[in-house]
XYZ file of C-alpha atoms in Angstrom:
110
model
C -95.727 194.307 48.415
C -98.536 196.709 49.347
C -100.607 195.529 46.369
C -100.213 191.898 47.406
C -101.291 192.690 50.964
C -104.320 194.618 49.698
C -105.272 191.681 47.457
C -105.032 189.232 50.376
C -107.091 191.522 52.591
C -109.839 191.728 49.965
C -109.830 187.941 49.533
C -110.400 187.295 53.235
C -112.916 190.089 53.855
C -115.901 187.699 53.784
C -114.324 185.086 56.048
C -115.971 184.863 59.448
C -119.132 183.457 60.954
C -120.680 183.076 57.515
C -117.974 180.518 56.703
C -118.346 178.579 59.961
C -122.110 178.198 59.532
C -123.159 177.085 56.056
C -126.322 177.888 54.173
C -129.380 175.931 55.396
C -130.005 172.720 53.456
C -133.316 170.866 53.167
C -132.749 167.112 53.673
C -135.418 164.508 54.336
C -138.046 167.144 55.025
C -135.898 168.833 57.665
C -133.688 171.878 57.445
C -130.083 171.452 58.578
C -127.340 174.037 59.047
C -123.775 172.726 58.611
C -121.170 173.866 61.147
C -117.409 173.834 60.582
C -114.242 175.037 62.241
C -112.654 177.514 59.822
C -109.088 178.719 60.270
C -106.742 180.552 57.957
C -103.565 182.525 58.053
C -101.096 184.236 55.813
C -97.872 186.099 56.061
C -95.179 187.745 54.066
C -91.674 188.964 54.346
C -88.648 190.290 52.597
C -84.939 189.963 52.961
C -83.699 193.411 53.905
C -81.014 195.291 52.088
C -82.262 195.053 48.496
C -84.063 198.261 47.424
C -85.615 196.517 44.386
C -87.681 194.195 46.596
C -86.002 190.994 45.441
C -86.271 188.254 47.995
C -89.783 189.148 49.118
C -92.416 186.441 49.397
C -95.469 185.263 51.170
C -97.824 182.406 51.652
C -101.002 181.321 53.266
C -103.242 178.430 54.006
C -106.492 177.408 55.524
C -108.390 174.594 57.191
C -112.065 173.692 57.176
C -113.018 170.963 59.662
C -116.670 169.754 59.571
C -117.981 169.648 63.144
C -121.645 168.716 62.639
C -125.063 170.196 61.905
C -127.842 172.060 63.660
C -131.273 170.539 63.085
C -134.694 170.422 64.705
C -135.664 167.338 66.668
C -139.168 165.833 66.650
C -140.263 168.280 69.366
C -139.206 171.269 67.267
C -136.207 172.146 69.439
C -132.944 173.135 67.768
C -130.223 170.569 68.503
C -126.594 170.113 67.485
C -125.653 166.748 65.980
C -121.870 166.260 65.929
C -120.002 164.610 63.068
C -118.814 161.292 64.593
C -115.537 161.249 62.635
C -114.684 164.794 63.661
C -115.597 164.010 67.255
C -113.219 161.036 67.242
C -110.466 163.116 65.622
C -110.855 165.728 68.379
C -110.975 163.168 71.188
C -107.869 161.174 70.209
C -105.364 163.881 71.250
C -107.350 164.546 74.429
C -107.341 160.865 75.414
C -103.620 160.588 74.610
C -102.820 163.645 76.742
C -104.910 162.295 79.637
C -103.156 158.922 79.362
C -99.714 160.512 79.407
C -100.648 162.679 82.386
C -101.968 159.652 84.283
C -98.834 157.677 83.469
C -96.649 160.550 84.679
C -98.669 160.872 87.899
C -98.383 157.138 88.582
C -94.620 157.188 87.978
C -94.186 160.177 90.276
C -96.156 158.445 93.003
C -93.768 155.472 93.067
């Protein structure tokens, strides 16, 4: 089990800011830097009582969600341009939660 944990630790050593911000890309004469939400996790366990280690296991997973890009505008200022699909995907739960809260407040007022 210790070897598996060491292997997982080595695999995720380079995960961090370098994964959230991609390498700069030249597109249409401008340089863009992709930005993503990066999340990962892993875990392991064993069923106690067996000295041979039978019953142990583990798993992991990750998510990369493209948020947008940083680019320079015509004035040379650095600006963030969001990915419209990601923006919509993030706003849908927020709008649903706000709608449910408003509905609950209106029902309570009656």
